[in-house]
Coordinates of N, CA and C and ligand atoms in Angstrom, one line a residue:
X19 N -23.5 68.7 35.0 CA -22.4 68.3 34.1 C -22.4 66.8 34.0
X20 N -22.1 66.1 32.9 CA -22.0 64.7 32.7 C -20.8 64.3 32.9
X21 N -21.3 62.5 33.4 CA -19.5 62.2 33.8 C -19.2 61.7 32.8
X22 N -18.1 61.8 32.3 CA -17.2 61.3 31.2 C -17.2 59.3 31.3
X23 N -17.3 58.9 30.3 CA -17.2 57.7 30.4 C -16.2 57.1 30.5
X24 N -15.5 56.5 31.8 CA -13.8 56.5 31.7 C -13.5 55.7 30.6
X25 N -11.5 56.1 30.5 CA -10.8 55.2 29.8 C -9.4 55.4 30.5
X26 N -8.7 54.1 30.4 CA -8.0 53.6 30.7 C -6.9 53.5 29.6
X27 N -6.1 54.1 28.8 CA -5.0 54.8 27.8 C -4.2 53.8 28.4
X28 N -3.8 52.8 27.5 CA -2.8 51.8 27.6 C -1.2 52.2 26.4
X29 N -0.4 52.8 26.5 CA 0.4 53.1 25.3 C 1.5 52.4 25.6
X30 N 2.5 52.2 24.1 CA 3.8 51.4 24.6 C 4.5 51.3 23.2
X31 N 5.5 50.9 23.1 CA 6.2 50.6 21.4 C 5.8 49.2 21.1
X32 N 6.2 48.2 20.1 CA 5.8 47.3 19.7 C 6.3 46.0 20.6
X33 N 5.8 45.3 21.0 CA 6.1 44.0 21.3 C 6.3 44.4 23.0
X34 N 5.6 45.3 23.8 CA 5.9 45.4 25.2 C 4.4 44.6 26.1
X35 N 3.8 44.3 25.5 CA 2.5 43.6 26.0 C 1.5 44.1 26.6
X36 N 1.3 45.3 25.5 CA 0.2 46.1 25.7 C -1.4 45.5 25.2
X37 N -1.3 44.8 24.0 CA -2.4 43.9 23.8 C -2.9 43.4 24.9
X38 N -1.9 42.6 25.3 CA -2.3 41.3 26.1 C -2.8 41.9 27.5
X39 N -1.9 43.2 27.8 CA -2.5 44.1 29.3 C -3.6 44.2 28.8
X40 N -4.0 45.2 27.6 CA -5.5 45.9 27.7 C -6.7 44.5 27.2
X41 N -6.5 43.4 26.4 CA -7.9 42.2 26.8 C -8.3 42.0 27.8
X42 N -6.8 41.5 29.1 CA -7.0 41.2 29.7 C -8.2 42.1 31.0
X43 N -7.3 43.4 30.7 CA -7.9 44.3 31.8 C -9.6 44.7 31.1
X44 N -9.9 44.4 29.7 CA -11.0 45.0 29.5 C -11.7 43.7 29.8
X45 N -11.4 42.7 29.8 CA -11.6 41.2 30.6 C -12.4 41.4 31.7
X46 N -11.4 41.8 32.5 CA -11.3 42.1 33.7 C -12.7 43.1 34.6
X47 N -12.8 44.3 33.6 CA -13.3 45.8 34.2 C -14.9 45.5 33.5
X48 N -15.0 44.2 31.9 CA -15.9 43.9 31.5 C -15.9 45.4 31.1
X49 N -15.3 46.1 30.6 CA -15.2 47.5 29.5 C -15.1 47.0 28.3
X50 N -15.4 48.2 27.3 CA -14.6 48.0 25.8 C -13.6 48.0 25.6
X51 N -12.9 47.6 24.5 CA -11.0 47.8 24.2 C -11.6 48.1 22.5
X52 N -10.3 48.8 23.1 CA -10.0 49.1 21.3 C -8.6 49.2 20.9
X53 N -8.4 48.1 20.1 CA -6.9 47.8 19.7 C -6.4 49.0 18.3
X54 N -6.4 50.0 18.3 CA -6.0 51.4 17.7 C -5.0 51.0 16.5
X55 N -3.8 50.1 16.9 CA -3.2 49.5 16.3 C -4.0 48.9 14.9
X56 N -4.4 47.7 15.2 CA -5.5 47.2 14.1 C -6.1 48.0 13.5
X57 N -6.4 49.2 13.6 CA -6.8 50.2 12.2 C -5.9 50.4 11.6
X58 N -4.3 51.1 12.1 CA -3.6 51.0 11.1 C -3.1 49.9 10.5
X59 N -3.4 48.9 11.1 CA -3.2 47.4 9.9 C -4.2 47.2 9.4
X60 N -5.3 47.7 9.5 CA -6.5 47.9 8.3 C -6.3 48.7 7.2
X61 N -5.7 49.6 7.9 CA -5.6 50.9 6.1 C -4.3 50.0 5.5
X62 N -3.7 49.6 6.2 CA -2.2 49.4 5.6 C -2.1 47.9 5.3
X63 N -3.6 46.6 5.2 CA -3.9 45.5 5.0 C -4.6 45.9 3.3
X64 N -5.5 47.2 3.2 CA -6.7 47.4 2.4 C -5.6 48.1 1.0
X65 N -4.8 48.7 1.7 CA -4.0 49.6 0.4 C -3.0 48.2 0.0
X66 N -2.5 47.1 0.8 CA -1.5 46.6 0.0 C -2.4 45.7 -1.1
X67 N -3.5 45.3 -0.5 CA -4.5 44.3 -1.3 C -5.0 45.5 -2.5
X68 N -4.8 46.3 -2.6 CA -5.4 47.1 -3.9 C -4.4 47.7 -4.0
X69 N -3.2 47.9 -4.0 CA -1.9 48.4 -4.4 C -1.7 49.5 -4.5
X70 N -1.9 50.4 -3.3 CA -1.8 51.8 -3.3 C -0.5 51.9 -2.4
X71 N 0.3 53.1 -3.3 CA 1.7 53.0 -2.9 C 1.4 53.7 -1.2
X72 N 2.5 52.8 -0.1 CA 2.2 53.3 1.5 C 2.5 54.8 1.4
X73 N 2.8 55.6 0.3 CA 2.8 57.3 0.5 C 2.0 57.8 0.3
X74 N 1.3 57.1 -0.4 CA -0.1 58.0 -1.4 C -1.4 58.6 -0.1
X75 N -0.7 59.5 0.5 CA -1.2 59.9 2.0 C -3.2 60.5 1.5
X76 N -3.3 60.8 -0.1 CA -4.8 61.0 -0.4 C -6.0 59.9 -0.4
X77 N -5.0 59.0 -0.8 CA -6.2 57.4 -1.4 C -5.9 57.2 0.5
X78 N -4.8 56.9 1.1 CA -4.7 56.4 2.7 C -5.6 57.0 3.3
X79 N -5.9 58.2 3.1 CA -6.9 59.0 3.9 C -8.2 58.3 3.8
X80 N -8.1 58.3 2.3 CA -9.8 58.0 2.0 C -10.5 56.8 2.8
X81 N -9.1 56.1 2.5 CA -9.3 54.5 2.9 C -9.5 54.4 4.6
X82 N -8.8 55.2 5.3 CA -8.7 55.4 6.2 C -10.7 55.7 7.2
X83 N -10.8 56.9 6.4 CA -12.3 57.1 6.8 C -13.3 56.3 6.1
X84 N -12.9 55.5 5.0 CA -14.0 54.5 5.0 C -13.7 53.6 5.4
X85 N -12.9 52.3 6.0 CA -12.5 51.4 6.3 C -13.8 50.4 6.7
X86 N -14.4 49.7 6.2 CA -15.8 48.9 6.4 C -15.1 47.5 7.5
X87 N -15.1 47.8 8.5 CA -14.5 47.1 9.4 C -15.5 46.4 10.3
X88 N -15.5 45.3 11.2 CA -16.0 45.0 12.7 C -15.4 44.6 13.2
X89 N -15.3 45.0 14.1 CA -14.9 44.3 15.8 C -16.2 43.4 15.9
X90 N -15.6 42.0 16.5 CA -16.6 41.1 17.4 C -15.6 40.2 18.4
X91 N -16.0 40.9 19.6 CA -15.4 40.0 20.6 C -16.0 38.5 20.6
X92 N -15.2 37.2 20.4 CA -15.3 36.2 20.6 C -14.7 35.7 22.1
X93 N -15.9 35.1 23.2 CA -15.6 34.9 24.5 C -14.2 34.1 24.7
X94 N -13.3 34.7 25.4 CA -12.1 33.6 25.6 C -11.2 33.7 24.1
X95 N -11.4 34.0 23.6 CA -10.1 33.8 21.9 C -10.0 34.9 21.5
X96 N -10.6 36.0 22.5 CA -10.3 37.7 21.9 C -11.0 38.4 20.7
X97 N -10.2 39.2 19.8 CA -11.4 39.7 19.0 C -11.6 39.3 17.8
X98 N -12.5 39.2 17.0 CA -12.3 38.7 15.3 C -12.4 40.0 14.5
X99 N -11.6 40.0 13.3 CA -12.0 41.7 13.0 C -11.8 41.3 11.6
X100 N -13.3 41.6 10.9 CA -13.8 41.6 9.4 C -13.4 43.0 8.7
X101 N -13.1 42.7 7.9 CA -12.6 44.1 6.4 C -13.6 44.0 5.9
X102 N -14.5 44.4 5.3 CA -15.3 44.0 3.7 C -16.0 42.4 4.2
X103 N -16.7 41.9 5.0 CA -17.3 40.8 5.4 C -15.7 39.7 5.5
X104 N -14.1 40.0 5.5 CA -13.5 39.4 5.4 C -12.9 38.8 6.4
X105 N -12.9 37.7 7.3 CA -12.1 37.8 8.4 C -10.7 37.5 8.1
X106 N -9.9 39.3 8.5 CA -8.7 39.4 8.4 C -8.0 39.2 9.6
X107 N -8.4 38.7 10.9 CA -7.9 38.5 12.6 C -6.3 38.1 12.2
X108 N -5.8 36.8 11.2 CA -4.8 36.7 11.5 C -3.6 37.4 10.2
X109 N -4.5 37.7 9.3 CA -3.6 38.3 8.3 C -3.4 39.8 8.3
X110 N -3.8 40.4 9.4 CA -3.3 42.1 9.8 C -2.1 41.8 10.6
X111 N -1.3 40.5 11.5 CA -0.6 40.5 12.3 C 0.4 39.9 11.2
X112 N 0.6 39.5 10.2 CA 1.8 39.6 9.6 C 2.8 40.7 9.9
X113 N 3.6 40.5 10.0 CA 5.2 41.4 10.3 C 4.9 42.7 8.9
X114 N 4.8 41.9 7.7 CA 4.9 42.8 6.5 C 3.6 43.7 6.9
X115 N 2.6 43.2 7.3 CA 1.6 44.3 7.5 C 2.1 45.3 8.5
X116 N 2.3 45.0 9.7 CA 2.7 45.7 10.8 C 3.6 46.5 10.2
X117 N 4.8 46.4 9.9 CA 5.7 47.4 8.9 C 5.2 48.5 8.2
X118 N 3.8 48.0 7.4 CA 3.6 49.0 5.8 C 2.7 49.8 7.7
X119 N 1.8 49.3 8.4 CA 1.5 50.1 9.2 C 1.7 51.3 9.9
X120 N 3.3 50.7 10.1 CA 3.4 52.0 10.8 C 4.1 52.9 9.9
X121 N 4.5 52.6 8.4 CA 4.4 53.7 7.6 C 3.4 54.4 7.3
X122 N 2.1 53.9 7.2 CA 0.6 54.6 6.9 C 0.6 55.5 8.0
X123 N 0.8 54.6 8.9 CA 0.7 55.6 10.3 C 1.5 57.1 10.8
X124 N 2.2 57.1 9.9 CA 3.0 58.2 9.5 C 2.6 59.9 9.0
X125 N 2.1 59.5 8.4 CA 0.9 60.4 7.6 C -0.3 61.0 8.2
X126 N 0.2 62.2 8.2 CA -1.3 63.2 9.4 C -2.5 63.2 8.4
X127 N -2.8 62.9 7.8 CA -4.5 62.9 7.0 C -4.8 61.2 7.7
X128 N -4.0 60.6 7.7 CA -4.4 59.0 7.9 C -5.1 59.3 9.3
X129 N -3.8 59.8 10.1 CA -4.6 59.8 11.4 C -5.2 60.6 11.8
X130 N -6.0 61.9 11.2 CA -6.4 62.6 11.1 C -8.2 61.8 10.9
X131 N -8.2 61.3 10.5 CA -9.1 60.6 9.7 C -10.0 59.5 10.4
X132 N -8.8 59.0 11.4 CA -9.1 57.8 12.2 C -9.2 58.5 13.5
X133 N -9.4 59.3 13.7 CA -9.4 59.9 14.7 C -11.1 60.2 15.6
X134 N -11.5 60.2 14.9 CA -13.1 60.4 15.9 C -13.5 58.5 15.9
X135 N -13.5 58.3 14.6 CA -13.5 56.9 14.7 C -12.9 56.0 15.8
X136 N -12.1 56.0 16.7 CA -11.1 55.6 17.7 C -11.9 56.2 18.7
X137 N -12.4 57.8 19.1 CA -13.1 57.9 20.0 C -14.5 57.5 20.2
X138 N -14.9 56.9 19.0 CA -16.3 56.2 19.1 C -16.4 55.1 20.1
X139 N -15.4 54.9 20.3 CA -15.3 54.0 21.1 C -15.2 53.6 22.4
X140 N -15.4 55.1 22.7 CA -15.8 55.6 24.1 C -17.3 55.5 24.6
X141 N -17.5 54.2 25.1 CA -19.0 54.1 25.6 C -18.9 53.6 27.3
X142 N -20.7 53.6 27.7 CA -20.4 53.0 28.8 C -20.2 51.6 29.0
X143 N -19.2 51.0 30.3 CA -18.9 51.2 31.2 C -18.1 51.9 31.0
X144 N -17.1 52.0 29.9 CA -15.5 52.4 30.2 C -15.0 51.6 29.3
X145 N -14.1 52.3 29.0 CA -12.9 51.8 27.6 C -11.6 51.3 28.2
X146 N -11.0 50.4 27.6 CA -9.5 50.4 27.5 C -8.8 50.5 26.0
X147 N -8.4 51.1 26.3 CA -7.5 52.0 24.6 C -6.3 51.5 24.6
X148 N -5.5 50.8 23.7 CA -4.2 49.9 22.9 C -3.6 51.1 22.1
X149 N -2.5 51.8 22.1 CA -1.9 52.3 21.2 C -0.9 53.0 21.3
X150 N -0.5 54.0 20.7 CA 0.8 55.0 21.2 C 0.5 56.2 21.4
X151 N -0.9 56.6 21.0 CA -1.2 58.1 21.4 C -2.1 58.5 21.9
X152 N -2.9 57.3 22.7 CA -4.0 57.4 23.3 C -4.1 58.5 24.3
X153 N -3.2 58.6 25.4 CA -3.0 59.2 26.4 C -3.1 61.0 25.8
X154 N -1.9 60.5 24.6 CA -1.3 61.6 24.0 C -2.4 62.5 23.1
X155 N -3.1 62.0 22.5 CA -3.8 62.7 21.6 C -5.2 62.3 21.1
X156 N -5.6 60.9 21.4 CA -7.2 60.7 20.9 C -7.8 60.4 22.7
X157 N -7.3 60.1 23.6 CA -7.7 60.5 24.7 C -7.4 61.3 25.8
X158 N -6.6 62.4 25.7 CA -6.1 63.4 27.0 C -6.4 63.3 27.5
X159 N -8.0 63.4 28.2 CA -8.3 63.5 29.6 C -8.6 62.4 30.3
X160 N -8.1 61.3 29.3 CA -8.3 59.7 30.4 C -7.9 59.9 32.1
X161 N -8.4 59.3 32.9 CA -8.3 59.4 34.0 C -7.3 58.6 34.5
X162 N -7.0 57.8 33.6 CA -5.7 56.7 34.1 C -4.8 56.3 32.4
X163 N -3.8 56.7 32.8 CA -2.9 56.8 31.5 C -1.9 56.0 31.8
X164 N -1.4 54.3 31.2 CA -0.5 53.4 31.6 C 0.7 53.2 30.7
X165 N 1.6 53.6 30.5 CA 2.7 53.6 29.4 C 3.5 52.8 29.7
X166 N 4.2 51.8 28.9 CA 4.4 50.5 29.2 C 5.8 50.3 28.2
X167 N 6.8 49.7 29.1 CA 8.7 50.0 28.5 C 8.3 48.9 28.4
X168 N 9.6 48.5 27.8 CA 10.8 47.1 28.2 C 11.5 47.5 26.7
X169 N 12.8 46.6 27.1 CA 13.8 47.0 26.2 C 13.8 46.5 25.1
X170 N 14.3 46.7 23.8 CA 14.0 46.2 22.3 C 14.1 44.8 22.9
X171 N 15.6 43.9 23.5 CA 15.8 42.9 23.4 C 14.7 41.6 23.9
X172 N 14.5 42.2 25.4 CA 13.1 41.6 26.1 C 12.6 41.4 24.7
X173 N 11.6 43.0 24.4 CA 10.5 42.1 23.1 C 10.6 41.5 22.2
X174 N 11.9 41.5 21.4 CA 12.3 40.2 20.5 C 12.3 39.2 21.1
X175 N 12.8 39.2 22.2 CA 12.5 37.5 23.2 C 11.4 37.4 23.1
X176 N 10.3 38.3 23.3 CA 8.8 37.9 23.4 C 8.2 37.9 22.2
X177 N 8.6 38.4 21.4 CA 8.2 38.0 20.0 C 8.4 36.8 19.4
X178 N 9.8 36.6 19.3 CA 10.2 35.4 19.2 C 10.0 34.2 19.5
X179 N 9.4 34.0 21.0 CA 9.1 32.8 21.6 C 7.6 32.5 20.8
X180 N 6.7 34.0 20.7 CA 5.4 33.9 20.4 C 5.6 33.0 18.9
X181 N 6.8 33.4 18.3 CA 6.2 32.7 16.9 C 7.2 31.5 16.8
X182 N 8.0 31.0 17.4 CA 8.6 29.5 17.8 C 10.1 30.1 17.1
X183 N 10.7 30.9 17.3 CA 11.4 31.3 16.7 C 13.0 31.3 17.8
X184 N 14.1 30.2 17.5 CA 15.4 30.3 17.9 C 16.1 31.4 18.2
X185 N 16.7 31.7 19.4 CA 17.5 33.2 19.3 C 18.7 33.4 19.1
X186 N 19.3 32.4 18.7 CA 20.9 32.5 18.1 C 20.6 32.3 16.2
X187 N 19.0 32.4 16.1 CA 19.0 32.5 14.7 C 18.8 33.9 13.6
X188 N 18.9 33.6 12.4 CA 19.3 34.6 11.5 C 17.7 35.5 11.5
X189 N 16.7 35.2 11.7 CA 15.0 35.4 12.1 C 15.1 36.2 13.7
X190 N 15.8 35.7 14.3 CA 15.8 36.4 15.8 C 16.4 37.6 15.5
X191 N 17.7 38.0 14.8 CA 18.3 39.4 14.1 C 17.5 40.1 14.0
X192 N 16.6 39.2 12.9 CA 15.6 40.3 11.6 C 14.5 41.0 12.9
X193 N 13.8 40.0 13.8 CA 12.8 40.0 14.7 C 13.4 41.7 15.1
X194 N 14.3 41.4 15.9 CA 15.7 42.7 16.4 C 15.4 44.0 16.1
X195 N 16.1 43.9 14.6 CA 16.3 44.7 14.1 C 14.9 45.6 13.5
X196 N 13.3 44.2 13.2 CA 12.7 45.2 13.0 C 12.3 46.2 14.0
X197 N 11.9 45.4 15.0 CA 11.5 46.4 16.2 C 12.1 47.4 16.8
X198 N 13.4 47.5 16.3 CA 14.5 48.9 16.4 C 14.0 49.8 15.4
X199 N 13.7 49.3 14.2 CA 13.2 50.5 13.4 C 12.1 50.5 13.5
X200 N 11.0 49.9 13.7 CA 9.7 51.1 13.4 C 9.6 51.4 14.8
X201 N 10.3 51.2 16.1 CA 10.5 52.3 17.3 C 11.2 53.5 16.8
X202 N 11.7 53.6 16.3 CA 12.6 55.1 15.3 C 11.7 55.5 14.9
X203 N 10.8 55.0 13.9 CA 9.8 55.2 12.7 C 8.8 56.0 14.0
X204 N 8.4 55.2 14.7 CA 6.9 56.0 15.8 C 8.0 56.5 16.5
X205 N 8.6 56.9 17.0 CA 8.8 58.2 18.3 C 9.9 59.1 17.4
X206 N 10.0 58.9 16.0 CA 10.4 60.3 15.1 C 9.2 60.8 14.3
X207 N 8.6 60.5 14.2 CA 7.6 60.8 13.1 C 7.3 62.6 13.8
X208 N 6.3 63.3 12.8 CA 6.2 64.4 13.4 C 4.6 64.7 13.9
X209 N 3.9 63.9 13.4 CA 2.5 63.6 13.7 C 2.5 62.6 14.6
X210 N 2.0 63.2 16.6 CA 1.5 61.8 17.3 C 2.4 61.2 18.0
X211 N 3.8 61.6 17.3 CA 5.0 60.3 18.0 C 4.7 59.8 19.3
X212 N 5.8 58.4 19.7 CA 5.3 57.5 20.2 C 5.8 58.6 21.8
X213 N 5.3 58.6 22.8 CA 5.8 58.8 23.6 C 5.3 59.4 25.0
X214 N 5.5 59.0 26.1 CA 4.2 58.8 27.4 C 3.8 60.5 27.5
X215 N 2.6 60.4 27.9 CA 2.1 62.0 28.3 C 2.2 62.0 29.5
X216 N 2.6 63.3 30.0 CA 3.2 64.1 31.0 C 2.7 62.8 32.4
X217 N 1.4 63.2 32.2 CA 0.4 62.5 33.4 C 0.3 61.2 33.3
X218 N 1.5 60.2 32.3 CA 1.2 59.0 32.6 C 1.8 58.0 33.6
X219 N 1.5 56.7 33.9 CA 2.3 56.1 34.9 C 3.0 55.0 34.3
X220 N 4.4 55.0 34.5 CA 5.6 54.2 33.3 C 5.6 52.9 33.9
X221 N 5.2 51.9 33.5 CA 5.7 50.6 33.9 C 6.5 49.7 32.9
X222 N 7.6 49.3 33.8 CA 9.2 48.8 32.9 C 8.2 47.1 33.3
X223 N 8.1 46.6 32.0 CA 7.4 44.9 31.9 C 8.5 44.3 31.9
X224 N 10.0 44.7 31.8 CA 11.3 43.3 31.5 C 10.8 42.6 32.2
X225 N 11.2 42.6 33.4 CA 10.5 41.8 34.5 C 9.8 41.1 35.2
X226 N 8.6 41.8 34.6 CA 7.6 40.9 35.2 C 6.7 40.5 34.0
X227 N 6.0 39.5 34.8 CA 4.5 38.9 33.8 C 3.6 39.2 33.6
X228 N 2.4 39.1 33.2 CA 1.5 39.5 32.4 C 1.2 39.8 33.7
X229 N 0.7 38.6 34.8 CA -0.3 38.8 35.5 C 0.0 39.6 36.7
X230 N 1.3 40.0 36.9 CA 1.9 41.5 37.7 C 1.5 42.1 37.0
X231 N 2.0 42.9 36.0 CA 1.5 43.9 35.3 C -0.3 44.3 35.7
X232 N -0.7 43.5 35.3 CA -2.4 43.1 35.1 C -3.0 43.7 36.8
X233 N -2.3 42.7 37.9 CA -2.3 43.3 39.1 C -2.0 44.6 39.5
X234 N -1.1 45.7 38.8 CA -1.0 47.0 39.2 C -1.7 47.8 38.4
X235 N -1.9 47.3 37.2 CA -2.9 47.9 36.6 C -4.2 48.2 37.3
X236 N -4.6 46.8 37.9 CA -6.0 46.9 38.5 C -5.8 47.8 40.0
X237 N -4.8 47.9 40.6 CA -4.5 48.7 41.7 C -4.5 50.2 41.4
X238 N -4.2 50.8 40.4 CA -4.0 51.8 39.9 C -5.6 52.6 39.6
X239 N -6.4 51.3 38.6 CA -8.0 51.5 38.4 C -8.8 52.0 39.8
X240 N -8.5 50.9 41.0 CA -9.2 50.8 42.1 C -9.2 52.1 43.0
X241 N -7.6 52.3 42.7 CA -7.1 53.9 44.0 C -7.6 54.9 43.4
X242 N -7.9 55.0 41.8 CA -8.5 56.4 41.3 C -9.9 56.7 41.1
X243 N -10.5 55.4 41.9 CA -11.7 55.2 42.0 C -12.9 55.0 40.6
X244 N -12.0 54.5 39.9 CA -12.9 54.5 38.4 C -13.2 52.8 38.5
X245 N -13.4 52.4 39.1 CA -14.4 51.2 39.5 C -14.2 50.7 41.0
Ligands
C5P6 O1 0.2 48.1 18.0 P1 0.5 47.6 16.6 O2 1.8 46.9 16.4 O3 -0.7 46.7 16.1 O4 0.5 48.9 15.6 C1 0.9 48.8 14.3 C2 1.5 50.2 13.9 O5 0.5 51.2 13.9 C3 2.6 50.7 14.9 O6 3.9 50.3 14.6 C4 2.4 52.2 14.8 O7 3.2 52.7 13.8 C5 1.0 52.4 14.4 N1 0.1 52.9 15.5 C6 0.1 54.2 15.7 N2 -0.8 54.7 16.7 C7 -1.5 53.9 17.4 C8 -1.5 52.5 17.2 C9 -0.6 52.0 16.2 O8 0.8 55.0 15.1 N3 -2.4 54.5 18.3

């Protein structure tokens, strides 16, 4: 029998510091990552630049399975990630992108689509996977599944600080309120919703820092003997 090439299923809602866990720890384990997310800010970057309405779930699909994309890890500054030879790294993290996102992401052909694509990504040494359904549905038999809280408010705090943004201001609301809705948007949806698998282990981030988190993470890796 062959052994499976582990992964490490990092899932969580928006703004809980699951990015910044899974670099770090793919940093760390010197594994692959795959930010899951960033595909759907690829379909949902490629349809607003050619203007396909976010419901048109036939052209999203298409777009979806061809997405002419690369990942290139850049040492120390994380990933750069080309569309069409374009480097889109900082224009997929617009807010408006992230939005039309997680409406594409809505749509079972989209993810239907992106779906082996995401497990290609399964090589040796070992993967760490970014997303909300990793655990749940493009990796189940991961051997370590990490689902990761904090409360809306925390990650507007964390959002907000990241982009220089006041919290008694009218931007800190908006920050708020988006991240209330497209947490609605993923853990109602009927395809995938956002939400931990049975077998995963819940860590509440209000609390702590990156590099706690990071630390039990790697405790968790070590005791299940996957490095
Ligand atoms: O994680 P990130 O904010 O980059 O994800 C953007 C959107 O993509 C999310 O709001 C979510 O709707 C969607 N997404 C998803 N499944 C994943 C990763 C992201 O539905 N595995």
């Amino acid at each position: 029998m062959s052994v499976e090439t582990p992964v490490v299923a990092v899932d969580g809602p928006s703004g809980v510091g699951k990015g910044t866990l899974a670099l770090s720890l793919s940093a760390h384990l010197r594994w692959h990552l795959l930010d899951s997310g960033a595909l759907y800010r690829l379909v949902a970057l490629s349809a607003m630049r050619q203007r396909t309405a976010l419901d048109d779930e036939t052209t999203l699909a298409g777009i979806a399975r061809t997405l002419p994309v690369a990942f290139s890890v850049q040492p120390g500054q994380g990933v750069r990630i080309d569309l069409a030879g374009d480097d889109v790294t900082r224009a997929i993290r617009e807010e408006r992108v992230g939005d039309a996102a997680s409406r594409v992401a809505a749509l079972p052909a989209v993810r239907a689509n992106l779906l082996e694509r995401q497990r290609d990504f399964r090589t040796a040494p070992g993967l760490v996977a970014d997303g909300r359904d990793m655990g749940t549905v493009v990796f189940p038999r991961a051997p370590l599944k990490l689902f990761l809280t904090a409360s809306a408010e925390v990650r507007a705090r964390r959002r907000a600080a990241q982009l220089s943004v006041p919290e008694n201001s009218a931007t800190f609301e908006k920050i708020y309120s988006d991240i209330i809705s497209r947490d609605q948007r993923d853990a109602s949806r009927t395809t995938a919703p956002l939400k931990p698998a049975d077998d995963a282990v819940i860590l509440d981030t209000s609390e702590l820092g990156i590099d706690q988190v990071l630390r039990q993470a790697i405790t968790l890796i070590v005791d299940r003997g996957l490095q």
